[in-house]
Structure formats: structure tokens, C-alpha cells
Amino acid sequence: MPPTVTVIVVALGARASLKRALASIPEGCEVIVVDHGHPLGRPVVEGDLPRGARLVRADRNRGFGAGCNEGARLAGGELLLLLNPDAELEPGAVETLVARIERDEAIGVVGGRLLRPDGSDELSFGRRPRPWDLLVIALRLDGFARLFPWLGSFRMAAADRSAPAAPHWVSGALLLIPATIFRRVAGFDERFFMYCEDVYLCERVRASGSEVAYEPSARAHHRGGGTGPPWSARRHVEHWRSWRIYWGLRGLPGAPIVALTALAGAIRVVESLPVALFMGAAAASERIRCGLGLIRLSLTGPKRPSQRGAEGGFLEHVRSRTAKEAPDAADLQ
């Protein structure tokens, strides 16, 4: 018998993109929707869901990873498929991911190909980040990676996304993982609110002895803005906040992270001038907000990530479920 699949979707209220995402899920999958709500929209209700789907209403928005962990606690499937609420699966995508992970027992995570509305590829996989990447991203040089591959950051922007690959990480917007492995690594680290949580999850899966794979024939159309504007100051600041957590977990000294965060902020403020000329005042204002937000973030100083976020949530669920797997999960933190 083929393995059972639980699809976990973390939503920010009821949106048209969520309905399209749920409609694209094939029959036979268990579906769990974790609603974090949205201050400007209405919450998800049972009528928004396909028949048989389960709705989990979180008390507050604790981030993508925490939402996935919440859904995974209730999941009955042997495989967990994480799907963004603004991503629509192409027919056969789930079956293709399942077949890939069944063919090779060494694979612990497999991701699919994400396409933008215009048909171009999203950056859906990459290699393990290096400290050099922080400087490249701070200086806004990663956009030149196709011309100068040595500038390519961990996102591997110049990579061929039409061919299978064995990257270090795949995007959590379309990711399949066996439930046993998800429990083994204690799920997502809930210290990440948004961004980098999928990179760190895949890193821990690889550290546990499994491999990460990318399967381009499993495709989803990612609206990539179903949860916000295409260029958002808040998103950029949150990305850098997650970078600080990630590199703190990797043991990078705090001073370089603080300096690069401040540098990134200053560059965003300066670039608001040409943005104002060519894109208008609103876009320039967003760049300024981003720059000032990054500078404020740098002024908070280097902080080592506390254990509180990782100790809560899914890790406690793992420990209560099986004493045998808990030591492995703790070792990977």
C-alpha cells in the first residue's frame, strides 16, 4: 500500500489563495489547516475547507514553523507535506514527491519546483549558508549571481531548477518529509518566526544521517504574495532577524552579524534615493522603513538564541510520544 500523506497548511486567515491551494490537494490526503488569523481579514471557518479537512485555530501567530509543528502533532499520515497557503499544486505533484522518497530510503526530505505567476522559477533550494553570504546579501550583490557565479549566495540563483538535485535545503513552501524523521529532529525550531526555519530543518535532517533531494517534476504555482506585498520592509527585517538566530545557532560571533545588519540597513536607506526617482515615493519610503528597521535591529546587540523556543512545542510532543527518539532530537538542537 502507498504511504498515507498528511498535508499541513499554515494560513493567515481566509483568503482566495487558500481556497485555491486546498482545492489543488488530491483526494486521499489528510488535510490539516492551522489558522493563525489575520488582523485585517476574517478567520478560516469550516466552510472554507474541503470535506474531511481539520481546522486548528491557533491562539496567536507564532510563525510558520510553529504552525507546522502544531499541525504535525495531529497528523496521522506516514508522510507530511508542507504546503504554503498561496501555492497551488499541479496534478501529480504529491504522487511524484512520494515516489521520489519511496525510491531512495536515504532521502529524508524532498522539495518540489515552485513557479511564480509569470512561470519563472522561485529560489526553491540551495546550499548550506556561509558567512560570506551575509556580506553578499548585505551589499545586494546576490542579484548579480547569474553574471558572476562566485557571488552566488546560499540561494544558488544561477542553478538549473529544471533538473533533479541534491541540495542542502529545500523550501518549506512545498516540502515532503516522513513523519518519523520530522519527529526525530523535533520538527521546526520555533525560535524562527519566519524565514530560515526550512534551512535549519534540512540542516538537522542531514545531520541526523538522511539526505535532502529536489524533484523538479513535482510543481506548484506559488503566488508568492498571498500573505503580503511583493517588497515589504517588515519581511526584510524579519529575514535578518532570522539570520541572527541562525548564525547564533551555528556559533558565529555576534559582532560581525551586528555590523552586517547595520551595513544592510544603511544601504537600504541610501538606495531609497534612486528608488524614489524610478519607482516613486511609496517604494522609497518602504526602503527607508526597511533600512531604519535593520539599524534598530543591529542596535539590540548580539544575542545567543535562547532554548525556550526550541524546548516548547513540538519537542515536548516528541518527548511525550516516545522516550526512544527524544535523545536524538535533543542532540540536534
CSV table of C-alpha atoms in Angstrom, one decimal:
chain,number,residue,atom,x,y,z
A,1,MET,CA,0.0,0.0,0.0
A,2,PRO,CA,1.2,3.5,-0.7
A,3,PRO,CA,2.1,5.6,2.4
A,4,THR,CA,-0.5,7.9,3.8
A,5,VAL,CA,0.1,11.6,3.4
A,6,THR,CA,-1.0,14.5,5.7
A,7,VAL,CA,-0.9,17.9,4.1
A,8,ILE,CA,-0.3,20.7,6.5
A,9,VAL,CA,-1.2,24.3,5.5
A,10,VAL,CA,-0.5,27.2,7.8
A,11,ALA,CA,-2.9,30.1,6.9
A,12,LEU,CA,-3.2,33.7,7.8
A,13,GLY,CA,-6.9,34.0,7.7
A,14,ALA,CA,-9.3,33.1,4.9
A,15,ARG,CA,-8.1,34.3,1.5
A,16,ALA,CA,-8.9,33.3,-2.0
A,17,SER,CA,-5.4,31.9,-2.4
A,18,LEU,CA,-6.0,29.5,0.4
A,19,LYS,CA,-9.1,28.1,-1.2
A,20,ARG,CA,-7.2,27.5,-4.5
A,21,ALA,CA,-4.4,25.8,-2.6
A,22,LEU,CA,-6.8,23.5,-0.8
A,23,ALA,CA,-8.6,22.7,-4.0
A,24,SER,CA,-5.3,21.5,-5.6
A,25,ILE,CA,-4.7,18.8,-3.0
A,26,PRO,CA,-5.5,15.4,-4.3
A,27,GLU,CA,-8.2,13.2,-2.7
A,28,GLY,CA,-7.0,10.6,-0.2
A,29,CYS,CA,-4.7,13.0,1.7
A,30,GLU,CA,-5.4,14.0,5.2
A,31,VAL,CA,-5.6,17.8,5.3
A,32,ILE,CA,-4.9,20.0,8.4
A,33,VAL,CA,-5.2,23.8,8.2
A,34,VAL,CA,-3.6,25.8,11.1
A,35,ASP,CA,-5.1,29.2,11.1
A,36,HIS,CA,-3.0,31.9,12.6
A,37,GLY,CA,-5.6,34.5,11.8
A,38,HIS,CA,-5.1,37.9,10.2
A,39,PRO,CA,-5.9,41.3,11.8
A,40,LEU,CA,-7.3,42.7,8.6
A,41,GLY,CA,-9.2,39.6,7.4
A,42,ARG,CA,-11.7,37.1,8.6
A,43,PRO,CA,-10.6,33.8,10.2
A,44,VAL,CA,-10.8,30.5,8.4
A,45,VAL,CA,-14.1,28.6,9.0
A,46,GLU,CA,-15.1,25.0,8.4
A,47,GLY,CA,-16.9,26.0,5.3
A,48,ASP,CA,-13.6,27.2,3.7
A,49,LEU,CA,-12.2,23.7,3.9
A,50,PRO,CA,-12.7,20.6,1.7
A,51,ARG,CA,-14.7,17.8,3.2
A,52,GLY,CA,-12.8,15.9,5.9
A,53,ALA,CA,-10.2,18.6,6.5
A,54,ARG,CA,-9.3,19.6,10.0
A,55,LEU,CA,-9.1,23.1,11.2
A,56,VAL,CA,-6.8,24.2,14.0
A,57,ARG,CA,-7.2,27.7,15.3
A,58,ALA,CA,-4.0,28.9,17.0
A,59,ASP,CA,-4.3,31.3,19.9
A,60,ARG,CA,-1.8,33.7,18.2
A,61,ASN,CA,0.6,33.8,15.3
A,62,ARG,CA,3.8,32.1,16.5
A,63,GLY,CA,5.3,31.7,13.0
A,64,PHE,CA,5.4,29.3,10.1
A,65,GLY,CA,7.5,26.6,11.8
A,66,ALA,CA,5.4,26.6,15.0
A,67,GLY,CA,2.2,26.3,12.9
A,68,CYS,CA,3.6,23.3,11.0
A,69,ASN,CA,4.6,21.7,14.3
A,70,GLU,CA,1.0,22.3,15.6
A,71,GLY,CA,-0.4,20.5,12.5
A,72,ALA,CA,2.2,17.7,12.8
A,73,ARG,CA,1.1,16.9,16.4
A,74,LEU,CA,-2.3,15.9,15.0
A,75,ALA,CA,-1.1,14.3,11.8
A,76,GLY,CA,-1.9,10.7,11.2
A,77,GLY,CA,0.0,10.3,7.9
A,78,GLU,CA,3.2,8.5,7.4
A,79,LEU,CA,4.4,11.4,5.3
A,80,LEU,CA,4.0,15.1,6.0
A,81,LEU,CA,3.6,17.5,3.1
A,82,LEU,CA,4.1,21.2,4.0
A,83,LEU,CA,2.3,23.5,1.6
A,84,ASN,CA,2.1,27.3,1.6
A,85,PRO,CA,-1.4,28.7,1.6
A,86,ASP,CA,-0.7,30.6,-1.7
A,87,ALA,CA,0.8,27.6,-3.5
A,88,GLU,CA,-1.3,25.5,-6.0
A,89,LEU,CA,-0.2,22.0,-6.7
A,90,GLU,CA,-0.1,20.8,-10.3
A,91,PRO,CA,-1.8,17.4,-10.8
A,92,GLY,CA,0.5,14.5,-9.8
A,93,ALA,CA,2.8,16.7,-7.7
A,94,VAL,CA,2.1,14.9,-4.4
A,95,GLU,CA,2.4,11.4,-6.1
A,96,THR,CA,5.7,12.4,-7.6
A,97,LEU,CA,7.2,13.6,-4.3
A,98,VAL,CA,6.0,10.4,-2.6
A,99,ALA,CA,7.5,8.2,-5.4
A,100,ARG,CA,10.9,10.0,-5.1
A,101,ILE,CA,11.1,9.5,-1.3
A,102,GLU,CA,10.0,5.9,-1.6
A,103,ARG,CA,12.6,5.1,-4.3
A,104,ASP,CA,15.5,6.1,-2.1
A,105,GLU,CA,15.5,5.3,1.6
A,106,ALA,CA,18.4,7.6,2.2
A,107,ILE,CA,16.2,10.7,1.4
A,108,GLY,CA,14.7,12.3,4.4
A,109,VAL,CA,13.3,15.5,2.8
A,110,VAL,CA,12.3,16.2,-0.8
A,111,GLY,CA,11.2,19.5,-2.2
A,112,GLY,CA,9.4,20.4,-5.4
A,113,ARG,CA,9.6,23.1,-8.0
A,114,LEU,CA,8.0,26.4,-7.2
A,115,LEU,CA,6.9,28.7,-10.1
A,116,ARG,CA,6.0,32.3,-9.9
A,117,PRO,CA,2.8,33.6,-11.6
A,118,ASP,CA,4.8,34.5,-14.7
A,119,GLY,CA,6.1,31.0,-15.0
A,120,SER,CA,9.7,31.8,-13.8
A,121,ASP,CA,11.4,29.7,-11.1
A,122,GLU,CA,11.5,30.7,-7.5
A,123,LEU,CA,14.6,30.0,-5.5
A,124,SER,CA,13.4,26.8,-4.1
A,125,PHE,CA,16.6,25.1,-3.0
A,126,GLY,CA,20.2,25.9,-2.2
A,127,ARG,CA,23.4,25.0,-0.4
A,128,ARG,CA,24.4,25.5,3.3
A,129,PRO,CA,24.8,29.2,4.0
A,130,ARG,CA,28.4,30.5,4.6
A,131,PRO,CA,29.3,33.7,6.5
A,132,TRP,CA,30.3,35.1,3.1
A,133,ASP,CA,26.7,35.1,2.1
A,134,LEU,CA,25.8,37.7,4.8
A,135,LEU,CA,28.2,40.2,3.1
A,136,VAL,CA,26.9,39.4,-0.4
A,137,ILE,CA,23.3,39.9,0.7
A,138,ALA,CA,24.0,43.0,2.8
A,139,LEU,CA,25.7,44.6,-0.3
A,140,ARG,CA,22.8,43.5,-2.5
A,141,LEU,CA,25.2,41.6,-4.8
A,142,ASP,CA,23.3,38.3,-4.9
A,143,GLY,CA,21.2,39.7,-7.8
A,144,PHE,CA,24.3,39.6,-10.0
A,145,ALA,CA,24.9,35.8,-9.4
A,146,ARG,CA,23.9,34.9,-12.9
A,147,LEU,CA,26.6,37.1,-14.4
A,148,PHE,CA,29.2,36.3,-11.7
A,149,PRO,CA,28.5,32.9,-10.2
A,150,TRP,CA,31.2,33.4,-7.5
A,151,LEU,CA,28.8,36.0,-6.0
A,152,GLY,CA,26.0,33.4,-5.7
A,153,SER,CA,24.7,33.2,-2.2
A,154,PHE,CA,23.2,30.1,-0.5
A,155,ARG,CA,20.1,30.6,-2.6
A,156,MET,CA,22.1,29.3,-5.7
A,157,ALA,CA,20.3,31.8,-8.0
A,158,ALA,CA,22.1,30.5,-11.1
A,159,ALA,CA,21.3,26.8,-10.6
A,160,ASP,CA,19.3,24.9,-13.1
A,161,ARG,CA,15.9,24.3,-11.4
A,162,SER,CA,14.6,22.1,-14.2
A,163,ALA,CA,16.9,19.2,-13.2
A,164,PRO,CA,16.9,17.0,-10.1
A,165,ALA,CA,19.4,18.0,-7.5
A,166,ALA,CA,20.8,17.0,-4.1
A,167,PRO,CA,20.9,20.4,-2.3
A,168,HIS,CA,21.5,21.2,1.3
A,169,TRP,CA,18.0,22.6,1.8
A,170,VAL,CA,14.6,23.0,0.0
A,171,SER,CA,11.9,25.5,0.5
A,172,GLY,CA,9.2,24.8,3.2
A,173,ALA,CA,6.6,26.1,0.8
A,174,LEU,CA,6.5,22.6,-0.9
A,175,LEU,CA,8.3,20.0,1.2
A,176,LEU,CA,7.6,16.3,1.9
A,177,ILE,CA,9.2,14.6,5.0
A,178,PRO,CA,8.5,11.3,6.7
A,179,ALA,CA,6.7,11.8,10.0
A,180,THR,CA,9.3,9.6,11.8
A,181,ILE,CA,12.1,11.9,10.6
A,182,PHE,CA,10.2,15.1,11.5
A,183,ARG,CA,9.8,13.7,15.0
A,184,ARG,CA,13.4,12.6,15.1
A,185,VAL,CA,14.7,16.1,14.6
A,186,ALA,CA,12.0,17.6,16.8
A,187,GLY,CA,10.2,19.4,13.9
A,188,PHE,CA,10.9,23.1,13.2
A,189,ASP,CA,12.8,25.1,15.7
A,190,GLU,CA,10.2,27.6,16.9
A,191,ARG,CA,12.8,30.3,17.6
A,192,PHE,CA,12.4,31.2,14.0
A,193,PHE,CA,9.3,33.3,13.3
A,194,MET,CA,9.6,33.4,9.6
A,195,TYR,CA,12.5,32.6,7.1
A,196,CYS,CA,15.4,30.3,7.6
A,197,GLU,CA,13.4,27.7,9.5
A,198,ASP,CA,13.4,25.4,6.5
A,199,VAL,CA,17.1,25.8,6.0
A,200,TYR,CA,17.7,24.9,9.6
A,201,LEU,CA,15.3,22.0,9.5
A,202,CYS,CA,17.1,20.5,6.5
A,203,GLU,CA,20.4,21.0,8.1
A,204,ARG,CA,19.3,19.0,11.1
A,205,VAL,CA,17.8,16.3,8.9
A,206,ARG,CA,21.2,16.0,7.1
A,207,ALA,CA,23.0,15.9,10.5
A,208,SER,CA,20.7,13.0,11.5
A,209,GLY,CA,22.0,10.9,8.6
A,210,SER,CA,19.4,11.5,5.9
A,211,GLU,CA,19.7,13.3,2.6
A,212,VAL,CA,17.8,16.2,1.0
A,213,ALA,CA,16.5,16.0,-2.6
A,214,TYR,CA,14.9,18.3,-5.1
A,215,GLU,CA,12.4,16.9,-7.6
A,216,PRO,CA,11.5,19.4,-10.4
A,217,SER,CA,8.7,17.3,-11.9
A,218,ALA,CA,6.6,18.0,-8.7
A,219,ARG,CA,5.5,21.5,-9.4
A,220,ALA,CA,3.4,24.1,-7.6
A,221,HIS,CA,2.4,27.6,-8.7
A,222,HIS,CA,3.4,30.0,-5.9
A,223,ARG,CA,1.5,33.3,-5.8
A,224,GLY,CA,4.4,34.5,-3.6
A,225,GLY,CA,2.4,37.3,-2.1
A,226,GLY,CA,-0.7,35.7,-0.8
A,227,THR,CA,0.4,36.7,2.6
A,228,GLY,CA,1.9,40.1,1.9
A,229,PRO,CA,3.2,42.7,-0.6
A,230,PRO,CA,6.0,41.7,-3.0
A,231,TRP,CA,8.5,44.0,-1.4
A,232,SER,CA,8.0,44.5,2.3
A,233,ALA,CA,10.2,46.3,4.9
A,234,ARG,CA,8.9,44.0,7.6
A,235,ARG,CA,9.8,40.9,5.6
A,236,HIS,CA,13.3,42.1,5.1
A,237,VAL,CA,13.8,42.9,8.8
A,238,GLU,CA,12.4,39.6,9.8
A,239,HIS,CA,14.7,37.8,7.4
A,240,TRP,CA,17.7,39.5,9.0
A,241,ARG,CA,16.3,38.7,12.5
A,242,SER,CA,16.2,35.0,11.5
A,243,TRP,CA,19.7,35.3,10.1
A,244,ARG,CA,20.9,36.4,13.6
A,245,ILE,CA,19.2,33.4,15.1
A,246,TYR,CA,20.6,31.0,12.5
A,247,TRP,CA,24.2,32.2,12.8
A,248,GLY,CA,23.9,32.3,16.6
A,249,LEU,CA,23.0,28.6,16.4
A,250,ARG,CA,25.9,28.0,14.1
A,251,GLY,CA,28.3,29.7,16.6
A,252,LEU,CA,29.2,32.8,14.5
A,253,PRO,CA,30.4,35.6,16.8
A,254,GLY,CA,27.8,38.3,17.3
A,255,ALA,CA,29.9,41.3,16.3
A,256,PRO,CA,30.0,40.5,12.6
A,257,ILE,CA,26.3,39.9,12.5
A,258,VAL,CA,25.6,43.2,14.2
A,259,ALA,CA,27.9,45.1,11.8
A,260,LEU,CA,26.5,43.5,8.7
A,261,THR,CA,22.9,44.1,9.8
A,262,ALA,CA,23.7,47.8,10.3
A,263,LEU,CA,25.5,47.9,6.9
A,264,ALA,CA,22.5,46.3,5.2
A,265,GLY,CA,20.3,49.0,6.8
A,266,ALA,CA,22.4,51.9,5.7
A,267,ILE,CA,22.5,50.6,2.1
A,268,ARG,CA,18.7,50.3,2.1
A,269,VAL,CA,18.4,53.9,3.2
A,270,VAL,CA,20.8,55.1,0.5
A,271,GLU,CA,19.2,53.1,-2.2
A,272,SER,CA,15.9,54.8,-1.4
A,273,LEU,CA,17.1,57.8,-3.4
A,274,PRO,CA,17.3,56.1,-6.9
A,275,VAL,CA,14.2,54.1,-5.9
A,276,ALA,CA,12.3,57.4,-5.4
A,277,LEU,CA,13.4,58.6,-8.9
A,278,PHE,CA,12.5,55.4,-10.8
A,279,MET,CA,9.8,53.7,-8.7
A,280,GLY,CA,8.1,56.5,-6.7
A,281,ALA,CA,7.8,57.9,-3.2
A,282,ALA,CA,5.9,54.9,-1.8
A,283,ALA,CA,8.6,52.4,-2.8
A,284,ALA,CA,11.3,54.7,-1.5
A,285,SER,CA,9.5,55.1,1.8
A,286,GLU,CA,9.4,51.3,2.2
A,287,ARG,CA,13.2,51.1,1.6
A,288,ILE,CA,13.7,53.7,4.3
A,289,ARG,CA,11.5,51.9,6.7
A,290,CYS,CA,13.5,48.7,6.0
A,291,GLY,CA,16.8,50.4,6.5
A,292,LEU,CA,15.8,52.0,9.8
A,293,GLY,CA,14.3,48.8,11.0
A,294,LEU,CA,17.6,47.0,10.3
A,295,ILE,CA,19.6,49.7,12.0
A,296,ARG,CA,17.3,49.4,15.1
A,297,LEU,CA,17.8,45.6,14.9
A,298,SER,CA,21.6,46.0,14.9
A,299,LEU,CA,21.4,48.2,18.0
A,300,THR,CA,19.9,45.4,20.1
A,301,GLY,CA,23.3,43.9,20.0
A,302,PRO,CA,24.3,40.2,19.5
A,303,LYS,CA,22.2,37.7,21.3
A,304,ARG,CA,22.6,34.0,21.6
A,305,PRO,CA,19.3,32.2,20.8
A,306,SER,CA,17.7,31.0,24.0
A,307,GLN,CA,16.5,27.4,24.3
A,308,ARG,CA,13.0,28.5,25.2
A,309,GLY,CA,11.6,28.4,21.7
A,310,ALA,CA,13.1,25.0,20.9
A,311,GLU,CA,12.1,23.4,24.2
A,312,GLY,CA,8.5,24.3,23.7
A,313,GLY,CA,6.0,23.0,21.2
A,314,PHE,CA,6.9,20.0,19.1
A,315,LEU,CA,9.9,18.8,21.1
A,316,GLU,CA,7.7,18.4,24.2
A,317,HIS,CA,5.3,16.4,21.9
A,318,VAL,CA,8.2,14.2,20.8
A,319,ARG,CA,9.3,13.5,24.3
A,320,SER,CA,5.8,12.6,25.5
A,321,ARG,CA,5.2,10.4,22.4
A,322,THR,CA,8.4,8.3,22.6
A,323,ALA,CA,11.3,8.3,25.0
A,324,LYS,CA,13.4,6.4,22.5
A,325,GLU,CA,13.6,9.2,19.9
A,326,ALA,CA,13.9,12.2,22.3
A,327,PRO,CA,17.7,12.0,22.9
A,328,ASP,CA,18.3,12.2,19.1
A,329,ALA,CA,16.1,15.3,18.9
A,330,ALA,CA,17.9,17.0,21.8
A,331,ASP,CA,21.3,16.3,20.3
A,332,LEU,CA,20.4,18.1,17.2
A,333,GLN,CA,19.5,21.4,18.8
